[in-house]
Each structure stands twice: as C-alpha cells, then as structure tokens.
Amino acid sequence: MPEFPTLAKLAEDLESGRTTSRKLVEACLARIADPTGEGQRAFIHVDKQAALAAADAMDGLRKAKAAPSRYAGIPVSIKDLFDIKGQTTRAGSRALDDSDPAEHDAAAVARLRHAGFVVIGRTNMTEFAYSGIGINPHYGTPKGAWNRADGHVPGGSSSGAAVSVLDGMAHGALGTDTGGSCRIPAAFNGIVGYKPTQRRVPLDGSVPLSFSLDSIGPLARSVSCCAILDAVLANEPIVALKPRPVKGMRLAVPTTIALDDLDAAVAATFERALKALADHGAIIERIEMAEFHDIGPMNAKGGFAASESYAWHRYLITSKGDVYDPRVFVRIMRGEAQSAADYIDLLNERRSLIARVNARIAPYDALVLPTTANTPPKIADLADDKAFTKENLRALRNCTLINMIDGCAISLPAHRAGEVPVGLMLAGAGGSDRRIFELAAGMEAVIRV
C-alpha cells in the first residue's frame, strides 16, 4: 500500500506550486476509477465534473492570493449520510432512492467547502449507519486494508470513508460516529479516526441514527490531519497542534469491560503500546470503572439507537421496509417495543452515568483502551447472522462506552508494518477535545516503535 501525504504536506505543495488542486483531484479520480481497486465499492457516487470545476476554481483563487485557507483545493470524501446540494442522500440504502435532491449542503459539508476543500464524492457505508462492521448488501462492501486478497471487513459504519483515505482516493473523509463509526474503520484500516464532543459539530443535514449519540468527525492519515478537519467542522480557527510530551502523561486503562475477550493480536499490540508509553515516561494506572457495568443494562432493549432510529424510520419502514438490509431492519425495530417511560429512564440514567464517569476520570489526562476487541474479520465469515452479530458487538463495545458518556476519543494505529491493524483509543470527558489531540500527537510516533 503506497504512503500518501498528510494535509500539511499537501498544503505546502500547493503553496509552493509543486502541485495543483487539479492534479490532486485527477489523481484521486484515477484511483477511484481503477478497475483493480476498491473505488467502485468505496464510493456510491462520484461527481467528477463538479470536483474538477471546484479544483480549477481553487487553483485560480490561489493564483490570485485569495485561497480561503491553506488547505483549499484538497479533495475529501463525504459519507453518504450527508446532504450535498442537488444530490439525493441515500444513507447507504435503497429505501431513499426516490427522495428529492437536497436543497442545501449539510452544515458540515458547507464548512468544508467554505475552507476550500473539494468534494470528490459520496462514500459507501453501512445502511443507515447501523453497524460497526461495514457490510452493505446494496452497494457492495469495500475490502479493508488487511489481507485484501482474502477480503476482510473495512469496519463501519463509515466504511467507504476509511477506504477512500487508505487508498488515496481522497485525502481526508467526513464520517459520523454514534458508537464507533469513525474510530472502528480507522482502527481496521490503520488510519486515524476522531469522534468529537457531540456538540462541537452541528448535525443539520445528516440522516440521524441516534440524535442523542450521533457525532460528526473526520478520518485521515495523522492526528494533525484530524485536528485540522475537526477545527473546520467545529468552525474554529485552525491552530498549530502542539504535541504533549509523553513523559508525565497521566493515563488510565479501564479494566472493566474494555479489556474483556480481546483477540490475541489486539491484546499483544495494546500491551506493547502501553509499555512503549511507560518507557517514555507516561504514568499508566489500571483502574476499575464500575460505571461501565451500567451501560449493558441501559442498552438491553436497544438503547438510544433503537428508540431514536425507530422514531425516524417508522413511516418509511411502512412503505419501504422490504428493501432494508434485514440486519439493519431488525435492529431498528427493537425501538418499537420501547415505551416512553423506558426512554425517559434512559435519559436519566445517562445523565447520572456521565456525571459519575467524569468524576472518576478527572484525575487523569485521558483513558487509553483498545479501539476494538477484535481484528478485522473476513467478509465471508460473517454470512452467518450469529457470527455477524458477535463480531459487530465486539467491534462496537469499547467505542460505545465513550459515546454513552458523551466523551471525545481518537483511534490511533498501534500495529507495526506487516501486522494486522489494531487501534489504540485515547478518550476523555466531553469538552476535552484539544487535550486529546495534543496527547495523541505526542504519543502517535511512540506507540508503534
């Protein structure tokens, strides 16, 4: 797999004239169109002419010293969950095929365009974002990074987003994360994925899975790349990221649930990363998180994702339920049995959970845990529903812990070259986004040595 440049390097090349936006877009389009690649499965729609026109416009603005940002002209992909003006948003489904084209860009898309990023196309995803595996029976499933000839899952739900960055079909990707949908595909493909504090990025113009848990975040090649995109999405100034020294970092490893039932490669890679951090002076403490035991019972009836998705889908299911992915349909329908009292209990229990966890983790700079319990399974091995359900829950488990506490988290690749991809997740309480980025930038190079 070739190494592709970071956003900072691309910005330097654009500023110096070593490349142009037109060249970057043409190269991405060529990789998408390559019949031997994953482009036909990673993308649901490619807007070639609009991307080229936008590239030419950004090149013209740069010549006139009027580029809207250093990153103007860099192509990025957009998850099929977001509205793009003039296009139909299908959310990886066939049930929305006859929906009217969007009248406006989603807020997140508009912010990327305002900074000058070029939209290259809409990426494939788990239907309606309801799985951490990334399989899509309607548009095909892009193969992930690991042993591509054997066909391993890309992770979901932002499956095409991760593969687009991995294969140089885009240089950054817009994804969503309700229970790991940015972090899981990042972990399975050896890139970086970020789930921000939910309130940082408006959800307007995106198809909801759970409006209580949905977060909008980037997938990219480095911590710095994700920090740049996150700032744009949050409508904040792009400020140079200063890595924190590993020496003196106070990191807590939750031993409750997060370390259960790990694949051998995940456990070994995670422990090696912890040792590397400790060798560089990080203070690592393994702590019990009794509060995490409350999350399973809270989600026993399907939790927020089932109740809130059912509320959104219930009329569409009446007319189009027969074209839904059966695995997604079943999960949505769990919400039908939840009562108003069940939902109010969930709201109250989550408020209590957030307060208790925030108090527990306050003495530490961050939590550190494996992003997923499993390594990427083979696509063929998940044809059986029981096998699929087991691996899906293992992929989602650790990431969901952070969504439920309204936290922010980043997944960093922790494996070495030639090893199966494994992600290390760094997480904090809601509002600690900048600290998480600084910590992650400091440990990014250390954990893979």
Tab-separated table of C-alpha atoms in Angstrom:
chain	number	residue	atom	x	y	z
A	1	MET	CA	0.000	0.000	0.000
A	2	PRO	CA	1.618	3.323	-1.018
A	3	GLU	CA	2.062	6.089	1.540
A	4	PHE	CA	0.060	9.219	0.797
A	5	PRO	CA	0.823	12.718	2.086
A	6	THR	CA	-0.685	14.463	5.086
A	7	LEU	CA	-2.836	17.572	4.762
A	8	ALA	CA	0.095	19.712	5.933
A	9	LYS	CA	2.349	18.320	3.187
A	10	LEU	CA	-0.349	18.792	0.556
A	11	ALA	CA	-0.823	22.397	1.689
A	12	GLU	CA	2.919	23.022	1.371
A	13	ASP	CA	2.956	21.506	-2.115
A	14	LEU	CA	0.009	23.658	-3.187
A	15	GLU	CA	1.564	26.836	-1.785
A	16	SER	CA	4.930	26.173	-3.428
A	17	GLY	CA	3.415	25.300	-6.801
A	18	ARG	CA	4.745	21.736	-6.712
A	19	THR	CA	1.207	20.568	-7.354
A	20	THR	CA	-2.233	21.973	-8.118
A	21	SER	CA	-5.706	21.135	-6.948
A	22	ARG	CA	-6.473	19.938	-10.476
A	23	LYS	CA	-3.641	17.406	-10.286
A	24	LEU	CA	-4.699	16.206	-6.837
A	25	VAL	CA	-8.302	15.728	-7.924
A	26	GLU	CA	-7.353	13.985	-11.161
A	27	ALA	CA	-5.116	11.571	-9.237
A	28	CYS	CA	-7.924	10.774	-6.778
A	29	LEU	CA	-10.410	10.257	-9.607
A	30	ALA	CA	-7.976	7.899	-11.343
A	31	ARG	CA	-7.634	5.793	-8.195
A	32	ILE	CA	-11.404	5.671	-7.762
A	33	ALA	CA	-11.830	4.545	-11.377
A	34	ASP	CA	-9.073	1.899	-11.228
A	35	PRO	CA	-10.874	-1.387	-12.004
A	36	THR	CA	-8.396	-3.307	-9.841
A	37	GLY	CA	-9.085	-1.120	-6.793
A	38	GLU	CA	-11.911	-0.609	-4.329
A	39	GLY	CA	-13.293	2.614	-5.766
A	40	GLN	CA	-16.455	1.068	-7.180
A	41	ARG	CA	-17.343	-0.245	-3.719
A	42	ALA	CA	-15.924	2.597	-1.625
A	43	PHE	CA	-17.993	5.244	-3.420
A	44	ILE	CA	-21.724	5.375	-4.071
A	45	HIS	CA	-21.448	8.490	-6.233
A	46	VAL	CA	-18.503	10.371	-7.753
A	47	ASP	CA	-19.175	13.897	-9.005
A	48	LYS	CA	-16.245	14.119	-11.415
A	49	GLN	CA	-17.145	17.300	-13.265
A	50	ALA	CA	-18.070	19.275	-10.149
A	51	ALA	CA	-14.848	18.174	-8.420
A	52	LEU	CA	-12.715	19.243	-11.377
A	53	ALA	CA	-14.545	22.570	-11.620
A	54	ALA	CA	-14.025	23.188	-7.895
A	55	ALA	CA	-10.328	22.288	-8.266
A	56	ASP	CA	-9.880	24.780	-11.095
A	57	ALA	CA	-11.650	27.430	-9.037
A	58	MET	CA	-9.346	26.845	-6.053
A	59	ASP	CA	-6.268	26.964	-8.290
A	60	GLY	CA	-7.477	30.282	-9.645
A	61	LEU	CA	-8.080	31.672	-6.174
A	62	ARG	CA	-4.640	30.561	-5.035
A	63	LYS	CA	-3.018	32.321	-8.000
A	64	ALA	CA	-4.933	35.449	-7.037
A	65	LYS	CA	-3.711	35.120	-3.413
A	66	ALA	CA	-7.338	34.643	-2.381
A	67	ALA	CA	-7.470	30.975	-1.363
A	68	PRO	CA	-9.932	30.581	1.539
A	69	SER	CA	-7.412	28.513	3.537
A	70	ARG	CA	-4.039	26.781	3.200
A	71	TYR	CA	-5.971	23.587	2.502
A	72	ALA	CA	-8.076	24.938	-0.338
A	73	GLY	CA	-8.125	22.527	-3.255
A	74	ILE	CA	-7.514	19.322	-1.291
A	75	PRO	CA	-10.051	16.604	-2.200
A	76	VAL	CA	-12.084	14.988	0.569
A	77	SER	CA	-14.839	12.379	0.569
A	78	ILE	CA	-18.280	12.722	2.149
A	79	LYS	CA	-20.145	9.869	3.822
A	80	ASP	CA	-23.456	9.163	2.085
A	81	LEU	CA	-25.242	10.259	5.268
A	82	PHE	CA	-24.814	13.974	4.467
A	83	ASP	CA	-26.796	16.255	2.201
A	84	ILE	CA	-24.943	17.706	-0.774
A	85	LYS	CA	-26.915	20.332	-2.670
A	86	GLY	CA	-28.521	18.886	-5.785
A	87	GLN	CA	-27.869	15.252	-4.851
A	88	THR	CA	-30.004	12.528	-3.290
A	89	THR	CA	-28.870	11.408	0.159
A	90	ARG	CA	-29.401	7.642	0.350
A	91	ALA	CA	-27.631	6.818	3.616
A	92	GLY	CA	-26.309	3.624	2.049
A	93	SER	CA	-29.863	2.407	1.444
A	94	ARG	CA	-32.242	1.786	-1.462
A	95	ALA	CA	-35.199	2.978	0.598
A	96	LEU	CA	-34.333	6.622	-0.137
A	97	ASP	CA	-33.722	6.229	-3.878
A	98	ASP	CA	-36.729	8.350	-4.799
A	99	SER	CA	-36.065	11.117	-2.272
A	100	ASP	CA	-35.801	14.672	-3.569
A	101	PRO	CA	-32.320	16.062	-4.103
A	102	ALA	CA	-31.028	18.143	-1.208
A	103	GLU	CA	-31.692	21.868	-1.404
A	104	HIS	CA	-28.688	22.747	0.758
A	105	ASP	CA	-25.376	21.278	1.828
A	106	ALA	CA	-25.292	19.765	5.304
A	107	ALA	CA	-23.677	22.142	7.797
A	108	ALA	CA	-20.519	20.003	7.984
A	109	VAL	CA	-20.207	19.841	4.186
A	110	ALA	CA	-20.730	23.602	3.907
A	111	ARG	CA	-17.927	24.222	6.407
A	112	LEU	CA	-15.515	22.026	4.454
A	113	ARG	CA	-16.390	23.842	1.239
A	114	HIS	CA	-16.002	27.219	2.961
A	115	ALA	CA	-12.397	26.251	3.789
A	116	GLY	CA	-11.869	25.328	0.131
A	117	PHE	CA	-11.840	21.540	0.374
A	118	VAL	CA	-13.026	19.839	-2.810
A	119	VAL	CA	-15.818	17.269	-2.501
A	120	ILE	CA	-14.736	14.245	-4.559
A	121	GLY	CA	-17.767	12.019	-3.966
A	122	ARG	CA	-20.112	10.220	-1.597
A	123	THR	CA	-18.730	7.195	0.230
A	124	ASN	CA	-20.369	3.861	0.913
A	125	MET	CA	-21.490	2.974	4.415
A	126	THR	CA	-23.468	0.513	6.463
A	127	GLU	CA	-27.121	1.123	5.623
A	128	PHE	CA	-28.416	3.945	7.846
A	129	ALA	CA	-25.126	3.760	9.804
A	130	TYR	CA	-26.406	0.870	11.923
A	131	SER	CA	-23.374	-1.433	12.291
A	132	GLY	CA	-19.693	-1.324	13.162
A	133	ILE	CA	-18.720	-3.893	10.517
A	134	GLY	CA	-19.238	-2.026	7.225
A	135	ILE	CA	-21.039	-4.634	5.123
A	136	ASN	CA	-23.548	-3.220	2.623
A	137	PRO	CA	-25.739	-5.618	0.595
A	138	HIS	CA	-26.975	-2.859	-1.745
A	139	TYR	CA	-23.745	-1.255	-2.971
A	140	GLY	CA	-21.161	-3.898	-2.157
A	141	THR	CA	-18.599	-3.914	0.628
A	142	PRO	CA	-15.161	-2.355	0.104
A	143	LYS	CA	-12.340	-4.569	1.277
A	144	GLY	CA	-10.315	-3.278	4.193
A	145	ALA	CA	-6.556	-2.926	4.420
A	146	TRP	CA	-5.741	-6.303	5.946
A	147	ASN	CA	-5.021	-9.220	3.573
A	148	ARG	CA	-7.091	-7.624	0.839
A	149	ALA	CA	-6.988	-10.704	-1.350
A	150	ASP	CA	-8.865	-12.592	1.386
A	151	GLY	CA	-11.464	-9.845	1.789
A	152	HIS	CA	-11.613	-8.528	5.350
A	153	VAL	CA	-14.257	-6.062	6.505
A	154	PRO	CA	-13.443	-2.330	6.390
A	155	GLY	CA	-15.252	-1.519	9.624
A	156	GLY	CA	-18.327	0.654	9.805
A	157	SER	CA	-20.367	2.454	9.513
A	158	SER	CA	-18.001	4.892	7.740
A	159	SER	CA	-16.565	2.070	5.629
A	160	GLY	CA	-16.015	3.844	2.319
A	161	ALA	CA	-14.694	6.892	4.156
A	162	ALA	CA	-11.797	4.917	5.637
A	163	VAL	CA	-11.007	3.080	2.412
A	164	SER	CA	-11.060	6.333	0.433
A	165	VAL	CA	-8.302	7.742	2.669
A	166	LEU	CA	-6.380	4.466	2.853
A	167	ASP	CA	-6.217	4.130	-0.934
A	168	GLY	CA	-5.568	7.784	-1.766
A	169	MET	CA	-8.986	8.287	-3.345
A	170	ALA	CA	-9.393	11.271	-1.015
A	171	HIS	CA	-7.021	12.958	1.424
A	172	GLY	CA	-9.498	13.202	4.271
A	173	ALA	CA	-13.019	11.963	4.893
A	174	LEU	CA	-16.166	13.181	6.595
A	175	GLY	CA	-17.752	10.496	8.746
A	176	THR	CA	-20.124	10.061	11.653
A	177	ASP	CA	-19.730	8.241	14.949
A	178	THR	CA	-22.680	7.016	17.012
A	179	GLY	CA	-20.963	4.014	18.589
A	180	GLY	CA	-17.580	3.981	16.852
A	181	SER	CA	-18.313	4.647	13.185
A	182	CYS	CA	-15.247	6.883	12.695
A	183	ARG	CA	-12.936	5.017	15.065
A	184	ILE	CA	-13.692	1.396	14.093
A	185	PRO	CA	-12.961	1.760	10.347
A	186	ALA	CA	-9.889	3.821	11.250
A	187	ALA	CA	-8.657	1.015	13.517
A	188	PHE	CA	-9.378	-1.693	10.938
A	189	ASN	CA	-7.502	0.217	8.213
A	190	GLY	CA	-4.522	1.631	10.073
A	191	ILE	CA	-5.518	5.296	9.857
A	192	VAL	CA	-6.722	7.880	12.391
A	193	GLY	CA	-10.381	8.494	13.236
A	194	TYR	CA	-11.836	11.093	15.571
A	195	LYS	CA	-15.112	11.282	17.497
A	196	PRO	CA	-15.546	14.819	18.846
A	197	THR	CA	-17.603	16.020	21.750
A	198	GLN	CA	-21.028	15.805	20.146
A	199	ARG	CA	-21.990	19.448	20.490
A	200	ARG	CA	-18.912	20.684	18.564
A	201	VAL	CA	-20.331	19.955	15.111
A	202	PRO	CA	-23.966	20.571	14.093
A	203	LEU	CA	-25.926	17.554	12.880
A	204	ASP	CA	-28.041	19.618	10.444
A	205	GLY	CA	-28.374	17.997	7.040
A	206	SER	CA	-27.341	14.494	8.079
A	207	VAL	CA	-29.615	11.453	8.294
A	208	PRO	CA	-29.847	10.578	12.004
A	209	LEU	CA	-29.229	7.249	13.638
A	210	SER	CA	-29.441	8.486	17.236
A	211	PHE	CA	-29.665	12.224	17.783
A	212	SER	CA	-28.526	11.667	21.385
A	213	LEU	CA	-25.318	9.899	20.339
A	214	ASP	CA	-24.536	10.925	16.732
A	215	SER	CA	-21.256	12.825	16.347
A	216	ILE	CA	-19.647	14.141	13.165
A	217	GLY	CA	-15.917	13.606	12.799
A	218	PRO	CA	-13.016	13.124	10.392
A	219	LEU	CA	-10.961	10.172	9.222
A	220	ALA	CA	-7.472	10.958	7.972
A	221	ARG	CA	-3.814	9.918	7.924
A	222	SER	CA	-2.499	11.567	11.074
A	223	VAL	CA	-3.561	13.176	14.320
A	224	SER	CA	-2.701	16.586	12.879
A	225	CYS	CA	-4.853	15.900	9.809
A	226	CYS	CA	-7.821	15.043	12.007
A	227	ALA	CA	-7.237	18.127	14.160
A	228	ILE	CA	-7.286	20.348	11.073
A	229	LEU	CA	-10.519	18.841	9.788
A	230	ASP	CA	-12.092	18.893	13.250
A	231	ALA	CA	-11.361	22.613	13.582
A	232	VAL	CA	-13.015	23.283	10.224
A	233	LEU	CA	-16.043	21.169	11.150
A	234	ALA	CA	-16.348	22.916	14.530
A	235	ASN	CA	-15.978	26.325	12.856
A	236	GLU	CA	-12.904	27.130	14.929
A	237	PRO	CA	-9.581	28.664	13.872
A	238	ILE	CA	-7.021	26.126	12.672
A	239	VAL	CA	-4.272	26.412	15.275
A	240	ALA	CA	-0.958	24.561	15.051
A	241	LEU	CA	-1.141	21.386	17.114
A	242	LYS	CA	1.496	21.196	19.859
A	243	PRO	CA	2.189	17.585	20.859
A	244	ARG	CA	2.347	16.983	24.589
A	245	PRO	CA	5.452	15.198	25.871
A	246	VAL	CA	4.737	11.563	26.704
A	247	LYS	CA	6.763	11.924	29.886
A	248	GLY	CA	4.361	12.762	32.683
A	249	MET	CA	1.156	11.888	30.830
A	250	ARG	CA	-1.389	10.515	33.314
A	251	LEU	CA	-3.242	7.714	31.545
A	252	ALA	CA	-5.903	5.403	32.958
A	253	VAL	CA	-6.556	1.959	31.497
A	254	PRO	CA	-10.110	0.864	32.367
A	255	THR	CA	-10.018	-2.808	33.338
A	256	THR	CA	-13.821	-3.081	33.453
A	257	ILE	CA	-15.290	-4.488	30.199
A	258	ALA	CA	-12.784	-2.720	27.906
A	259	LEU	CA	-10.135	-5.464	28.193
A	260	ASP	CA	-12.521	-8.440	28.087
A	261	ASP	CA	-12.453	-11.009	25.260
A	262	LEU	CA	-9.691	-9.364	23.212
A	263	ASP	CA	-8.274	-11.088	20.154
A	264	ALA	CA	-4.701	-12.178	20.876
A	265	ALA	CA	-3.259	-9.683	18.383
A	266	VAL	CA	-5.264	-6.838	19.918
A	267	ALA	CA	-4.125	-7.703	23.454
A	268	ALA	CA	-0.476	-8.069	22.439
A	269	THR	CA	-0.385	-4.865	20.396
A	270	PHE	CA	-2.155	-2.881	23.110
A	271	GLU	CA	0.190	-4.078	25.869
A	272	ARG	CA	3.221	-3.335	23.679
A	273	ALA	CA	1.927	0.206	23.104
A	274	LEU	CA	1.397	0.697	26.844
A	275	LYS	CA	4.940	-0.469	27.533
A	276	ALA	CA	6.305	1.964	24.947
A	277	LEU	CA	4.400	4.807	26.589
A	278	ALA	CA	5.627	3.791	30.044
A	279	ASP	CA	9.197	3.515	28.763
A	280	HIS	CA	8.887	7.127	27.590
A	281	GLY	CA	7.728	8.270	30.991
A	282	ALA	CA	3.941	8.064	30.869
A	283	ILE	CA	2.258	7.306	34.197
A	284	ILE	CA	-0.177	4.484	33.495
A	285	GLU	CA	-2.689	3.260	36.034
A	286	ARG	CA	-5.123	0.400	35.569
A	287	ILE	CA	-8.418	1.311	37.182
A	288	GLU	CA	-11.786	-0.293	37.673
A	289	MET	CA	-14.679	1.570	36.064
A	290	ALA	CA	-17.702	0.131	37.828
A	291	GLU	CA	-19.875	2.640	35.968
A	292	PHE	CA	-19.259	0.788	32.696
A	293	HIS	CA	-21.281	-2.141	34.062
A	294	ASP	CA	-24.374	0.077	33.867
A	295	ILE	CA	-24.163	0.535	30.096
A	296	GLY	CA	-25.157	-3.024	29.135
A	297	PRO	CA	-28.444	-2.917	31.071
A	298	MET	CA	-29.136	0.572	29.715
A	299	ASN	CA	-28.869	-0.801	26.158
A	300	ALA	CA	-30.673	-4.078	26.829
A	301	LYS	CA	-33.775	-3.003	24.902
A	302	GLY	CA	-31.761	-1.374	22.116
A	303	GLY	CA	-30.929	1.876	23.861
A	304	PHE	CA	-30.953	5.282	22.212
A	305	ALA	CA	-30.016	3.940	18.777
A	306	ALA	CA	-33.072	1.666	18.554
A	307	SER	CA	-35.596	4.078	20.058
A	308	GLU	CA	-34.478	7.159	18.157
A	309	SER	CA	-33.922	5.396	14.832
A	310	TYR	CA	-37.338	3.770	15.057
A	311	ALA	CA	-38.918	7.177	15.612
A	312	TRP	CA	-37.277	8.441	12.398
A	313	HIS	CA	-37.837	5.279	10.305
A	314	ARG	CA	-41.283	4.121	11.374
A	315	TYR	CA	-43.176	5.661	8.456
A	316	LEU	CA	-40.517	4.825	5.867
A	317	ILE	CA	-40.499	1.209	7.051
A	318	THR	CA	-44.244	1.010	6.423
A	319	SER	CA	-43.720	1.686	2.725
A	320	LYS	CA	-40.141	0.553	2.090
A	321	GLY	CA	-39.327	-1.957	4.826
A	322	ASP	CA	-38.911	-4.769	2.296
A	323	VAL	CA	-35.802	-3.142	0.756
A	324	TYR	CA	-33.944	-2.583	4.054
A	325	ASP	CA	-30.906	-4.684	4.913
A	326	PRO	CA	-32.579	-7.328	7.168
A	327	ARG	CA	-29.818	-6.960	9.773
A	328	VAL	CA	-30.445	-3.215	9.980
A	329	PHE	CA	-34.238	-3.633	9.911
A	330	VAL	CA	-34.167	-5.950	12.942
A	331	ARG	CA	-32.079	-3.510	14.984
A	332	ILE	CA	-34.321	-0.540	14.168
A	333	MET	CA	-37.460	-2.485	15.039
A	334	ARG	CA	-36.200	-3.091	18.567
A	335	GLY	CA	-37.201	0.504	19.185
A	336	GLU	CA	-40.874	-0.278	18.561
A	337	ALA	CA	-41.134	-2.110	21.893
A	338	GLN	CA	-39.604	0.691	23.949
A	339	SER	CA	-42.083	2.798	25.914
A	340	ALA	CA	-41.909	6.493	26.708
A	341	ALA	CA	-41.065	5.508	30.272
A	342	ASP	CA	-38.187	3.340	29.022
A	343	TYR	CA	-36.830	6.295	27.068
A	344	ILE	CA	-37.119	8.717	29.991
A	345	ASP	CA	-35.313	6.190	32.178
A	346	LEU	CA	-32.525	6.085	29.581
A	347	LEU	CA	-32.157	9.865	29.636
A	348	ASN	CA	-31.957	9.975	33.419
A	349	GLU	CA	-29.580	7.016	33.650
A	350	ARG	CA	-27.263	8.547	31.072
A	351	ARG	CA	-27.113	11.867	32.924
A	352	SER	CA	-26.104	10.007	36.066
A	353	LEU	CA	-23.568	7.881	34.157
A	354	ILE	CA	-21.881	10.930	32.628
A	355	ALA	CA	-21.552	12.690	35.980
A	356	ARG	CA	-20.147	9.617	37.730
A	357	VAL	CA	-17.650	8.754	34.995
A	358	ASN	CA	-16.435	12.345	34.689
A	359	ALA	CA	-15.736	12.371	38.420
A	360	ARG	CA	-13.906	9.048	38.157
A	361	ILE	CA	-11.602	10.110	35.316
A	362	ALA	CA	-10.977	13.706	36.439
A	363	PRO	CA	-7.501	12.950	37.929
A	364	TYR	CA	-6.221	11.615	34.582
A	365	ASP	CA	-5.280	13.229	31.282
A	366	ALA	CA	-7.129	10.535	29.346
A	367	LEU	CA	-8.406	6.992	29.236
A	368	VAL	CA	-6.493	4.582	26.997
A	369	LEU	CA	-8.013	1.330	25.731
A	370	PRO	CA	-8.173	-0.843	22.598
A	371	THR	CA	-10.429	0.709	19.958
A	372	THR	CA	-12.000	-2.666	19.196
A	373	ALA	CA	-11.858	-6.056	20.876
A	374	ASN	CA	-11.405	-7.784	17.520
A	375	THR	CA	-9.213	-7.598	14.458
A	376	PRO	CA	-10.988	-7.220	11.078
A	377	PRO	CA	-12.937	-10.437	10.362
A	378	LYS	CA	-13.220	-11.912	6.874
A	379	ILE	CA	-16.296	-10.757	4.982
A	380	ALA	CA	-17.104	-14.362	4.020
A	381	ASP	CA	-17.052	-15.477	7.665
A	382	LEU	CA	-19.909	-13.114	8.522
A	383	ALA	CA	-22.517	-14.591	6.173
A	384	ASP	CA	-23.989	-16.296	9.232
A	385	ASP	CA	-26.120	-13.897	11.303
A	386	LYS	CA	-24.819	-15.230	14.622
A	387	ALA	CA	-21.212	-14.702	13.569
A	388	PHE	CA	-22.055	-11.234	12.287
A	389	THR	CA	-23.803	-10.219	15.498
A	390	LYS	CA	-20.953	-11.462	17.667
A	391	GLU	CA	-18.248	-9.610	15.726
A	392	ASN	CA	-20.368	-6.488	15.345
A	393	LEU	CA	-20.867	-6.235	19.102
A	394	ARG	CA	-17.155	-6.831	19.721
A	395	ALA	CA	-16.258	-4.072	17.273
A	396	LEU	CA	-18.700	-1.587	18.821
A	397	ARG	CA	-18.267	-2.348	22.517
A	398	ASN	CA	-15.351	-0.145	23.576
A	399	CYS	CA	-16.248	2.763	21.335
A	400	THR	CA	-19.842	2.756	22.588
A	401	LEU	CA	-18.589	3.273	26.145
A	402	ILE	CA	-17.320	6.704	25.097
A	403	ASN	CA	-20.438	7.732	23.171
A	404	MET	CA	-22.565	6.850	26.178
A	405	ILE	CA	-20.532	9.139	28.450
A	406	ASP	CA	-20.728	11.998	25.899
A	407	GLY	CA	-16.948	11.927	25.576
A	408	CYS	CA	-14.459	12.573	22.811
A	409	ALA	CA	-11.994	9.998	21.505
A	410	ILE	CA	-9.402	9.289	18.848
A	411	SER	CA	-8.216	5.974	17.388
A	412	LEU	CA	-4.520	5.716	16.527
A	413	PRO	CA	-2.878	2.859	14.627
A	414	ALA	CA	-0.807	0.867	17.130
A	415	HIS	CA	0.391	-2.044	14.958
A	416	ARG	CA	3.698	-2.311	13.129
A	417	ALA	CA	4.213	-2.746	9.401
A	418	GLY	CA	3.067	-6.189	8.278
A	419	GLU	CA	0.900	-6.786	11.348
A	420	VAL	CA	-2.878	-6.938	11.445
A	421	PRO	CA	-4.309	-3.434	12.033
A	422	VAL	CA	-5.063	-2.631	15.672
A	423	GLY	CA	-6.271	0.706	17.012
A	424	LEU	CA	-5.431	2.335	20.331
A	425	MET	CA	-8.137	4.664	21.605
A	426	LEU	CA	-7.458	7.756	23.662
A	427	ALA	CA	-10.586	9.220	25.257
A	428	GLY	CA	-11.678	11.977	27.590
A	429	ALA	CA	-14.712	13.686	29.021
A	430	GLY	CA	-16.826	15.891	26.796
A	431	GLY	CA	-15.115	19.208	26.068
A	432	SER	CA	-11.545	17.893	26.346
A	433	ASP	CA	-11.058	17.686	22.569
A	434	ARG	CA	-7.963	19.871	22.363
A	435	ARG	CA	-6.231	17.973	25.156
A	436	ILE	CA	-6.974	14.644	23.459
A	437	PHE	CA	-5.461	15.904	20.201
A	438	GLU	CA	-2.318	17.163	21.983
A	439	LEU	CA	-1.878	13.888	23.861
A	440	ALA	CA	-2.475	11.832	20.728
A	441	ALA	CA	0.023	13.893	18.752
A	442	GLY	CA	2.614	13.281	21.450
A	443	MET	CA	2.172	9.529	21.510
A	444	GLU	CA	1.472	8.968	17.796
A	445	ALA	CA	5.032	8.010	16.842
A	446	VAL	CA	5.879	6.356	20.158
A	447	ILE	CA	3.274	3.602	20.293
A	448	ARG	CA	4.374	1.825	17.087
A	449	VAL	CA	8.103	1.629	17.858
